[in-house]
CSV table of C-alpha atoms and ligand atoms in Angstrom, one decimal:
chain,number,residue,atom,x,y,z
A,1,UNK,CA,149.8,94.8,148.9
A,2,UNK,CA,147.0,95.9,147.0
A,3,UNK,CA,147.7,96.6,143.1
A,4,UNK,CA,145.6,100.0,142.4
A,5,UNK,CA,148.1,102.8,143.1
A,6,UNK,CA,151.4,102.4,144.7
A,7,UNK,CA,155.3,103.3,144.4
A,8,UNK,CA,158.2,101.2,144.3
A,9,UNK,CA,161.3,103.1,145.8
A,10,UNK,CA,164.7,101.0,145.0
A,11,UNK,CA,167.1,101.4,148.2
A,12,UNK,CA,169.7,99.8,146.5
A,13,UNK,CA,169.6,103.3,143.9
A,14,UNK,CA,169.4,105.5,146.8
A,15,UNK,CA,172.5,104.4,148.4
A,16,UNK,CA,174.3,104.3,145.0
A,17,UNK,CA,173.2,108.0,144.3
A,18,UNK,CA,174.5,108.6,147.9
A,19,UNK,CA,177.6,106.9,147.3
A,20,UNK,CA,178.2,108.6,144.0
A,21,UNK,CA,177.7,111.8,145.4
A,22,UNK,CA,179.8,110.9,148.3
A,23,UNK,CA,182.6,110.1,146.1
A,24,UNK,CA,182.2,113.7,144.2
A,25,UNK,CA,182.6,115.5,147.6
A,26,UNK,CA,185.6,116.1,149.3
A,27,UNK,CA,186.4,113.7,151.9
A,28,UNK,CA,186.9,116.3,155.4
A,29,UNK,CA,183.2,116.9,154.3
A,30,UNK,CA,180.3,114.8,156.2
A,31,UNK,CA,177.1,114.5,153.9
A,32,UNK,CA,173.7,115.4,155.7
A,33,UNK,CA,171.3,113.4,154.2
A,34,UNK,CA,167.8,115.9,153.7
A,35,UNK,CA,165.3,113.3,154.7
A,36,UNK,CA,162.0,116.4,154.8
A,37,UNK,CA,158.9,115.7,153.7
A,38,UNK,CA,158.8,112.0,154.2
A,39,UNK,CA,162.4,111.7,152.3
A,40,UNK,CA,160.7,113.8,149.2
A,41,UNK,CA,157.5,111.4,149.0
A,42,UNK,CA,160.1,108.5,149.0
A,43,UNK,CA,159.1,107.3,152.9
A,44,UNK,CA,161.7,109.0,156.2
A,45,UNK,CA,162.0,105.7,157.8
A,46,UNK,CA,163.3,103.4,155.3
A,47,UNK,CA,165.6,106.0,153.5
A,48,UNK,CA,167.2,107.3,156.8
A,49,UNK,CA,167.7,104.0,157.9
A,50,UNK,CA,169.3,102.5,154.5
A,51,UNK,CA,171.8,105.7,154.5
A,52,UNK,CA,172.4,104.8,158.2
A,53,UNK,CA,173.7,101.4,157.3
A,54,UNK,CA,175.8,102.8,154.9
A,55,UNK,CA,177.4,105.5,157.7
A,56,UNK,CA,175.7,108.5,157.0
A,57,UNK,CA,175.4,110.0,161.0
A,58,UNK,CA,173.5,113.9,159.6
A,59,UNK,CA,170.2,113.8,158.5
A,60,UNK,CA,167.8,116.9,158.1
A,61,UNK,CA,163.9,117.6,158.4
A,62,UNK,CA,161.4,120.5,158.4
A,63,UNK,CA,159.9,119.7,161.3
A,64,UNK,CA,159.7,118.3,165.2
A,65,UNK,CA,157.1,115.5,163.6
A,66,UNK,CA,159.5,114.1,161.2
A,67,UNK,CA,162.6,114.5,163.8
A,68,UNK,CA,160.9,112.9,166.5
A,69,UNK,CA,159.6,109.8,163.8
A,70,UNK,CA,163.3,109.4,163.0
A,71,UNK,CA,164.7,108.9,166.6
A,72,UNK,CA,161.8,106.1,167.0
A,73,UNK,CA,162.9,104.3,164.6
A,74,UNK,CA,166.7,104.3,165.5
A,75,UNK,CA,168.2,107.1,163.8
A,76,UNK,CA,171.2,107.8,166.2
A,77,UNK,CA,172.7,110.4,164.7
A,78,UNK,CA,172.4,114.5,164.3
A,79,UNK,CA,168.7,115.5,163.2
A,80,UNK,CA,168.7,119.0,162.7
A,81,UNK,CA,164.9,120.4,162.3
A,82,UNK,CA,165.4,123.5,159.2
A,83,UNK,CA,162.3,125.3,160.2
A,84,UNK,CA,160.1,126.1,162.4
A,85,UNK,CA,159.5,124.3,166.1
A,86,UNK,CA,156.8,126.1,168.2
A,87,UNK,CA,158.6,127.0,171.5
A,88,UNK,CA,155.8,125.2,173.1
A,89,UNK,CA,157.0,121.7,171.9
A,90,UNK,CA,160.7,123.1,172.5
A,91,UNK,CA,160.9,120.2,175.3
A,92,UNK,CA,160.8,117.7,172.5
A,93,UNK,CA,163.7,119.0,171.2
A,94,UNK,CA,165.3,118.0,174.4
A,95,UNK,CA,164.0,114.6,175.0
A,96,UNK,CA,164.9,113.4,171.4
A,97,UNK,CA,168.0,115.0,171.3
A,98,UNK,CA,167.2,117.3,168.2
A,99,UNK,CA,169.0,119.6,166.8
A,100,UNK,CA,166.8,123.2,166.3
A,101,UNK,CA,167.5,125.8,163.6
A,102,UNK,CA,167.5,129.6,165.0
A,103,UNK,CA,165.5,131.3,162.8
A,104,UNK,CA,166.1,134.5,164.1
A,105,UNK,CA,166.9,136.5,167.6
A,106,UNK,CA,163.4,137.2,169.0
A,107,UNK,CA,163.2,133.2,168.5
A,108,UNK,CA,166.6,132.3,169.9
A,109,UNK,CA,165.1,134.5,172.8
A,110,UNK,CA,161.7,132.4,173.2
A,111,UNK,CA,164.0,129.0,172.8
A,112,UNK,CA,166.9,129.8,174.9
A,113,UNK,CA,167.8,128.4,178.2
A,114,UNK,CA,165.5,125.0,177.7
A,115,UNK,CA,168.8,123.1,177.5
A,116,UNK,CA,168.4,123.4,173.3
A,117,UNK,CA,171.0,122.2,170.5
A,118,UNK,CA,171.1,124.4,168.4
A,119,UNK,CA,172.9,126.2,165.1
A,120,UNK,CA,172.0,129.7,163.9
A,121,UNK,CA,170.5,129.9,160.1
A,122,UNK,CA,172.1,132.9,158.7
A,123,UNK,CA,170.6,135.1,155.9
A,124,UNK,CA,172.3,135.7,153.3
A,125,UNK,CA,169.7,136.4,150.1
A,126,UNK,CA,167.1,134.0,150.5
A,127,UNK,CA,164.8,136.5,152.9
A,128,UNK,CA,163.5,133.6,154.4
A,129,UNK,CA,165.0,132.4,158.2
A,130,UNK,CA,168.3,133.5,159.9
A,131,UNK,CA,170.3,136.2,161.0
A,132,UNK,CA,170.9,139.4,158.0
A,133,UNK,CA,174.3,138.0,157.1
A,134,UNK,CA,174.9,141.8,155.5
A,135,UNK,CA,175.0,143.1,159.8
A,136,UNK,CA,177.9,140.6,160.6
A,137,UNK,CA,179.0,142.7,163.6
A,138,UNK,CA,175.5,142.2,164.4
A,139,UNK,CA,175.6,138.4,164.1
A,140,UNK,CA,178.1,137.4,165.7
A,141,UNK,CA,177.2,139.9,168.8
A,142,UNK,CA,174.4,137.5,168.7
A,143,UNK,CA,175.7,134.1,168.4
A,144,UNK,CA,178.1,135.2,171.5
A,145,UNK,CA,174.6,136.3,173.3
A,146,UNK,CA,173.1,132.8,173.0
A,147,UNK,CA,176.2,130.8,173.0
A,148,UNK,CA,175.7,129.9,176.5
A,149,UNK,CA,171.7,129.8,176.4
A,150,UNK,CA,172.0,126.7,174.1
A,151,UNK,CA,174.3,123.7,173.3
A,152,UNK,CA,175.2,125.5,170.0
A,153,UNK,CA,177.1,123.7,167.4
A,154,UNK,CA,177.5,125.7,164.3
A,155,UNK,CA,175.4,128.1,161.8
A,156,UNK,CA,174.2,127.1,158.2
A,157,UNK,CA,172.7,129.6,155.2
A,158,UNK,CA,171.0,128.1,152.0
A,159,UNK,CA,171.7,129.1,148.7
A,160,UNK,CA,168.9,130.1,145.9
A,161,UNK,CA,170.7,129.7,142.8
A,162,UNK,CA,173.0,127.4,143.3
A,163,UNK,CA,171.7,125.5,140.4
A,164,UNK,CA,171.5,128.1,138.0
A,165,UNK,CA,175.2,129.0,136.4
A,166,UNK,CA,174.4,132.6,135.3
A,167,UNK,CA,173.7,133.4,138.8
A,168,UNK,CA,177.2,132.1,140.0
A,169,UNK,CA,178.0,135.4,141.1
A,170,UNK,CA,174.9,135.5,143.3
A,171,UNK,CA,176.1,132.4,144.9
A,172,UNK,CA,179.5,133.4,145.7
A,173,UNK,CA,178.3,136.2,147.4
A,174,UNK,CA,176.2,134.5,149.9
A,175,UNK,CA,179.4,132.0,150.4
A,176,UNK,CA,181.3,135.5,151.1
A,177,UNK,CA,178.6,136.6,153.2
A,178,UNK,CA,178.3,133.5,155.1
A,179,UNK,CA,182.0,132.7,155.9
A,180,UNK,CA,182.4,136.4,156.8
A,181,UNK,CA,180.2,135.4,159.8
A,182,UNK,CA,181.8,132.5,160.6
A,183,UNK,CA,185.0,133.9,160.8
A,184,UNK,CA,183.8,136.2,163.3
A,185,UNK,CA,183.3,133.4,165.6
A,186,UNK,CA,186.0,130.9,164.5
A,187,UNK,CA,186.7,130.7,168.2
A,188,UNK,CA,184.0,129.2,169.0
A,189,UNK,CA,185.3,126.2,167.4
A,190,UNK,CA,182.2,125.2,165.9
A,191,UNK,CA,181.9,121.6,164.5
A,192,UNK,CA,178.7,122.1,162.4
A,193,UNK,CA,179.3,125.3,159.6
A,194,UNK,CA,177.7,124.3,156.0
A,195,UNK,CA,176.0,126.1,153.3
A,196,UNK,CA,175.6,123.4,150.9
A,197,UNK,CA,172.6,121.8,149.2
A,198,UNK,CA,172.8,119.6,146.1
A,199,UNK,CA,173.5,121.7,144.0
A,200,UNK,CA,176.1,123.8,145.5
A,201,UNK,CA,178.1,120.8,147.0
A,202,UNK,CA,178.9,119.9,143.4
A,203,UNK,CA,179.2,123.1,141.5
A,204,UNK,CA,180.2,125.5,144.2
A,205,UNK,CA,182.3,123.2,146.7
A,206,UNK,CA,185.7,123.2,144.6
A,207,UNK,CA,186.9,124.4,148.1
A,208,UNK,CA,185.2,121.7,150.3
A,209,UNK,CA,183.7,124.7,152.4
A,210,UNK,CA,182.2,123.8,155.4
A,211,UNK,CA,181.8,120.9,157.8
A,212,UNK,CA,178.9,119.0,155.3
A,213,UNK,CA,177.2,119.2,152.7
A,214,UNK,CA,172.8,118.7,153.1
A,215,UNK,CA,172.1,116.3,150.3
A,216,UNK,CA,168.5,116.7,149.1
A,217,UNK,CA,167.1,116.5,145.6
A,218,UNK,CA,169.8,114.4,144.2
A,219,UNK,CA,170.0,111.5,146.4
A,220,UNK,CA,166.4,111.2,144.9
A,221,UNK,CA,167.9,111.1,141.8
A,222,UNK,CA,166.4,114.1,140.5
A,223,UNK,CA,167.9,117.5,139.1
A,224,UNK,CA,167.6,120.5,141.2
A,225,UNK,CA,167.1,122.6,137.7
A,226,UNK,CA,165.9,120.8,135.1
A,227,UNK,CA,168.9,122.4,133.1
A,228,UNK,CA,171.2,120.8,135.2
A,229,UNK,CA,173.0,117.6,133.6
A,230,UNK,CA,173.8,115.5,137.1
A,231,UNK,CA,176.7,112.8,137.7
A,232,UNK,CA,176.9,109.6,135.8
A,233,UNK,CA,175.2,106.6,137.0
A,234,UNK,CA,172.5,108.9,139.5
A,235,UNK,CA,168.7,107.4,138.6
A,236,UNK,CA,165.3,108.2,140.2
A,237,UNK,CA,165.1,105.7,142.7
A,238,UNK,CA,161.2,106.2,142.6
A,239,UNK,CA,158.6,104.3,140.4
A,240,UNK,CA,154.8,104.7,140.7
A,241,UNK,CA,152.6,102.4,139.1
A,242,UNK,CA,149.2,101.8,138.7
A,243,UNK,CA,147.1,99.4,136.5
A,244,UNK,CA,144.5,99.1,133.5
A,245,UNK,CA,141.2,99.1,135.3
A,246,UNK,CA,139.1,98.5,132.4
A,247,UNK,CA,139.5,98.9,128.4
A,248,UNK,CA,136.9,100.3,125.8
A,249,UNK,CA,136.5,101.3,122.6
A,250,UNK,CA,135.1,105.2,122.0
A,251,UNK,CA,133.7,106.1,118.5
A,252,UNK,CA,133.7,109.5,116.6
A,253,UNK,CA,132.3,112.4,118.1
A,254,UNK,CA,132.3,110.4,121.6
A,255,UNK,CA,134.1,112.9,124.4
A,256,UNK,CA,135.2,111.6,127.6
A,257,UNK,CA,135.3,112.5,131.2
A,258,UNK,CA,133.9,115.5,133.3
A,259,UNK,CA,133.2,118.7,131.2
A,260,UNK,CA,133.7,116.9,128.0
A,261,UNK,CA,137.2,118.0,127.0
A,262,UNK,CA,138.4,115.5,124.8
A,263,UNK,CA,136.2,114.7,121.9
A,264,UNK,CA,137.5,111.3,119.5
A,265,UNK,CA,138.0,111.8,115.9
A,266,UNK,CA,138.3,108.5,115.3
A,267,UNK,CA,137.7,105.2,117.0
A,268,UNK,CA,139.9,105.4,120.2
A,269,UNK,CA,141.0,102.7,122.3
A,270,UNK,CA,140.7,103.7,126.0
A,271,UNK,CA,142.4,102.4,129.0
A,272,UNK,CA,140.7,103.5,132.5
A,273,UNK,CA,143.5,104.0,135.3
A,274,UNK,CA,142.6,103.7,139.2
A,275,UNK,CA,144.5,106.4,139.9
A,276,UNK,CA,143.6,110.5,140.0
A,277,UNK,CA,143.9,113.7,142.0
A,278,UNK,CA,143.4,112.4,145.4
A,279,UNK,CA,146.5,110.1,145.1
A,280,UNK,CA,148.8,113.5,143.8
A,281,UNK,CA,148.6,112.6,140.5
A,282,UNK,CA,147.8,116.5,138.6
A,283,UNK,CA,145.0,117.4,137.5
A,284,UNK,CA,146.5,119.9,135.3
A,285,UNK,CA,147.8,116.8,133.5
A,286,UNK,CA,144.3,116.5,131.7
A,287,UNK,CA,145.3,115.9,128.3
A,288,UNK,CA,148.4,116.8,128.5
A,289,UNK,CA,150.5,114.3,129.3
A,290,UNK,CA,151.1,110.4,129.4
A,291,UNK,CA,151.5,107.3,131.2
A,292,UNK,CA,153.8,103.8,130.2
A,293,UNK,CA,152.6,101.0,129.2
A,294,UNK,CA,154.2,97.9,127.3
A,295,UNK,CA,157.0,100.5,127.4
A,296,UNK,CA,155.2,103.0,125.1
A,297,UNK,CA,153.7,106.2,125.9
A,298,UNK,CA,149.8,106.3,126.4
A,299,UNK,CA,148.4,109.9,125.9
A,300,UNK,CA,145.7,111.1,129.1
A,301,UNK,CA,142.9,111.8,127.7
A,302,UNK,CA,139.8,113.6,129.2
A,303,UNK,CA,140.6,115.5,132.6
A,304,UNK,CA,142.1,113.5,136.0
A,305,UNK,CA,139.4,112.3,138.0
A,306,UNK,CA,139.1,112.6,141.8
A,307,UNK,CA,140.3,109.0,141.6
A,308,UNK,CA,141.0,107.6,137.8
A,309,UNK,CA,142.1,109.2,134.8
A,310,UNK,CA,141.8,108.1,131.8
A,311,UNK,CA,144.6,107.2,129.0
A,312,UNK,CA,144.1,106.2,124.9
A,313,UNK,CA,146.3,103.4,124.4
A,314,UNK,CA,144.8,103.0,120.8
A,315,UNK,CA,148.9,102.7,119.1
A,316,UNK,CA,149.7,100.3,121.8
A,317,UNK,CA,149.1,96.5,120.7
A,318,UNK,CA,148.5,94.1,123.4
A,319,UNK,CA,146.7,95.9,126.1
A,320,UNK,CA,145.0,93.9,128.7
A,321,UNK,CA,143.1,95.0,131.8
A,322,UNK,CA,145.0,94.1,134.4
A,323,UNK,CA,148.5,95.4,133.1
A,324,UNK,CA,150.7,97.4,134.7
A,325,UNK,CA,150.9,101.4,133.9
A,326,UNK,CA,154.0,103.7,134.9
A,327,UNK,CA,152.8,107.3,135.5
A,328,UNK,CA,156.2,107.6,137.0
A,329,UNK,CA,159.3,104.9,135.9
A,330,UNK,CA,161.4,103.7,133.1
A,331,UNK,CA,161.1,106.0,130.7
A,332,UNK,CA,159.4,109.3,132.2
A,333,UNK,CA,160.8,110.7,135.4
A,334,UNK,CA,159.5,113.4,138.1
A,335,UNK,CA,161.2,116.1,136.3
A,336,UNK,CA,159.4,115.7,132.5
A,337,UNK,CA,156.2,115.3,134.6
A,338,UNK,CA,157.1,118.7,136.1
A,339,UNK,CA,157.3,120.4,133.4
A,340,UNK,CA,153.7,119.6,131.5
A,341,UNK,CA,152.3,121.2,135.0
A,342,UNK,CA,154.5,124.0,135.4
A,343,UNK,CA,156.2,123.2,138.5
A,344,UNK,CA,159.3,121.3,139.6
A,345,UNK,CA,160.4,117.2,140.5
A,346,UNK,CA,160.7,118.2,143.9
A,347,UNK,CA,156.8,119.1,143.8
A,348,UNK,CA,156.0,116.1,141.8
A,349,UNK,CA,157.6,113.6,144.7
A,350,UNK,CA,156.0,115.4,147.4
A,351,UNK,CA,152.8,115.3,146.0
A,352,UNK,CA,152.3,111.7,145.8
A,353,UNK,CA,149.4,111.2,148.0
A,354,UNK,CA,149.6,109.2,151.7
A,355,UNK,CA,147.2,106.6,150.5
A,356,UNK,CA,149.1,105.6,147.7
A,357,UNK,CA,150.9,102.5,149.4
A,358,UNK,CA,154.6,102.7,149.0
A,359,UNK,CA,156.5,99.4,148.2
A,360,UNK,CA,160.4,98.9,148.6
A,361,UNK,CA,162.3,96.8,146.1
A,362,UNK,CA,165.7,95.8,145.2
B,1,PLP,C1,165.6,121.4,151.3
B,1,PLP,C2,166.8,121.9,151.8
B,1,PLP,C3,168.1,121.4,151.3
B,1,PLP,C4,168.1,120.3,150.3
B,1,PLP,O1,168.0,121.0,149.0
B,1,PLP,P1,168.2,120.2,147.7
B,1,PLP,O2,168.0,121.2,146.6
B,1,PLP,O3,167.1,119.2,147.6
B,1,PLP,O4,169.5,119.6,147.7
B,1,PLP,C5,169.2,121.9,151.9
B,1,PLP,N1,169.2,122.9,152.8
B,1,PLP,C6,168.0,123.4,153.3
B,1,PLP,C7,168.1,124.5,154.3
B,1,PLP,C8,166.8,123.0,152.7
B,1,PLP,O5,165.7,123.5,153.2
């Protein structure tokens, strides 16, 4: 373990999020756990196998990379890939037992007959993957024309505002849209039909539609829209820390950092971080933002560096080098960092660079 930048993820807080959100979901509905992108910065491996113990048997990635990771390290369940698999590495799919997304026909037609699991994404606003949900005669003529090609076991859509009350109506509609497919093909009897992320399993899922629910964002503990109020008792499970490098004291008219852009008024007491751009850490956050340290908020000061940033912890009494510094923790989570760079939690989390050493606590 080597103290300069690193994250401490808390299982125990994933599998309570998971378990309050479980609890919040009707009970003929399995919950998919979306493990993409390294479980949203928070590490695949560990997560996937923590909800595992706890008897979570769905689990969702973008990609063949991540899926394949998963089955090495014992994930026995359904892994269904949500994008993209080039039809050249379509005999993974086979080995590993993974489940592929249809993104469309003319890629059905380049996967079929490979001996492929498979469920159908269906469009029905998001203009991204799947079948047009607003042809259904169409797609369910083409769900009948690949049901043999493939071992198919359902069809899911995503929802685009599904966190976002005022567009309710825009949400019901894909849910029309969507089920108006499904019920073309009822027949087929298919045990995987879901539409729900996050945000819809608990604000549009009064009706427990669909076979589960694909639990992404707030497993994490984080809010889909920063709007959003979410259930009692769900936390960030993430923390990343770093420590004070070095303290000094800069005098009037001093500046600090590349291109000069802070300039001290006063006498300034500066703590250097080991911890910049290259780990994920913004460098739009260049005054304009803070870290925790002894609990209090320590202003960045001077631009993120490639690999330090610097912080004024003049107010804060006690500093040492040495100490620890929260830049994400107790007190400031992914989403209030979002929103001093423009962007979202989910960005945040995934942005937390690979050689920033990730640490699991309880
Ligand atoms: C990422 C993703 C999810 C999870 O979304 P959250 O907002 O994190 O819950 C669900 N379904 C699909 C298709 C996704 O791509």
């Amino acid at each position: 373990m080597v103290k300069r930048s690193w994250t401490e993820v808390r299982l125990e807080t994933l599998v309570s999020n998971y378990r309050i959100y479980r609890s919040l979901v009707p009970k003929e509905q399995r919950v998919m756990a979306v493990v993409k992108a390294d479980a949203y910065g928070h590490g695949d491996t560990a997560t996937a196998l923590a909800l595992q113990k706890e008897g979570v048997t769905d689990f969702a990635v973008s990609n063949i990379t991540e899926a394949v990771g998963l089955r090495k390290v014992g994930i026995r369940g359904q892994i269904l890939i949500l994008g993209y698999t080039p039809p050249e590495n379509a005999k993974d799919l086979v080995t590993y037992k993974i489940t592929q997304a249809l993104l469309s026909e003319s890629y059905a037609e380049k996967m079929a007959d490979k001996g492929i699991t498979a469920q159908f994404a269906i469009d029905t606003g998001m203009n991204r993957i799947g079948l047009d949900a607003d042809d259904p005669a169409a797609c369910e003529r083409i769900i009948r024309a690949y049901r043999d090609r493939f071992t198919l076991t359902g069809m899911f859509t995503h929802f685009c505002v599904a966190d976002t009350p005022a567009e309710d109506a825009f949400t019901d509609a894909q849910k029309a849209k969507f089920f108006a497919v499904a019920d073309r093909v009822k027949d087929l009897e298919f045990p995987c039909v879901h539409c729900m992320n996050s945000a819809g399993g608990l604000w549009h899922n009064a009706a427990g539609e669909g076979d589960l629910v694909r639990l992404g964002i707030i497993l994490y503990g984080l809010k889909p829209d920063c709007e959003n109020t979410l259930p009692e008792g769900i936390r960030p499970a993430l923390s990343w820390k770093s420590v004070v490098s070095l303290l000094k004291t800069v005098h009037p008219g001093e500046t600090i950092g590349y291109g000069r852009t802070y300039r001290a008024e006063a006498d300034r007491v500066i703590a250097t971080v080991p911890t910049g751009y290259a780990d994920g850490y913004n460098r739009l956050i260049s005054n304009n933002g803070y870290v925790m340290i002894k609990g209090q908020r320590a202003p960045v000061v001077g631009r993120v560096c490639m690999d330090q940033m610097t912080v004024d912890v003049t107010g804060i009494p006690g500093v040492a080098e040495g100490d620890e510094v929260v830049l994400l923790g107790e007190g400031l989570d992914a989403d209030e960092m979002a929103s001093w760079v423009g962007s979202i939690g989910y960005e945040v989390l995934c942005d937390i660079g690979k050689r920033v050493e990730r640490r699991y606590v309880n």
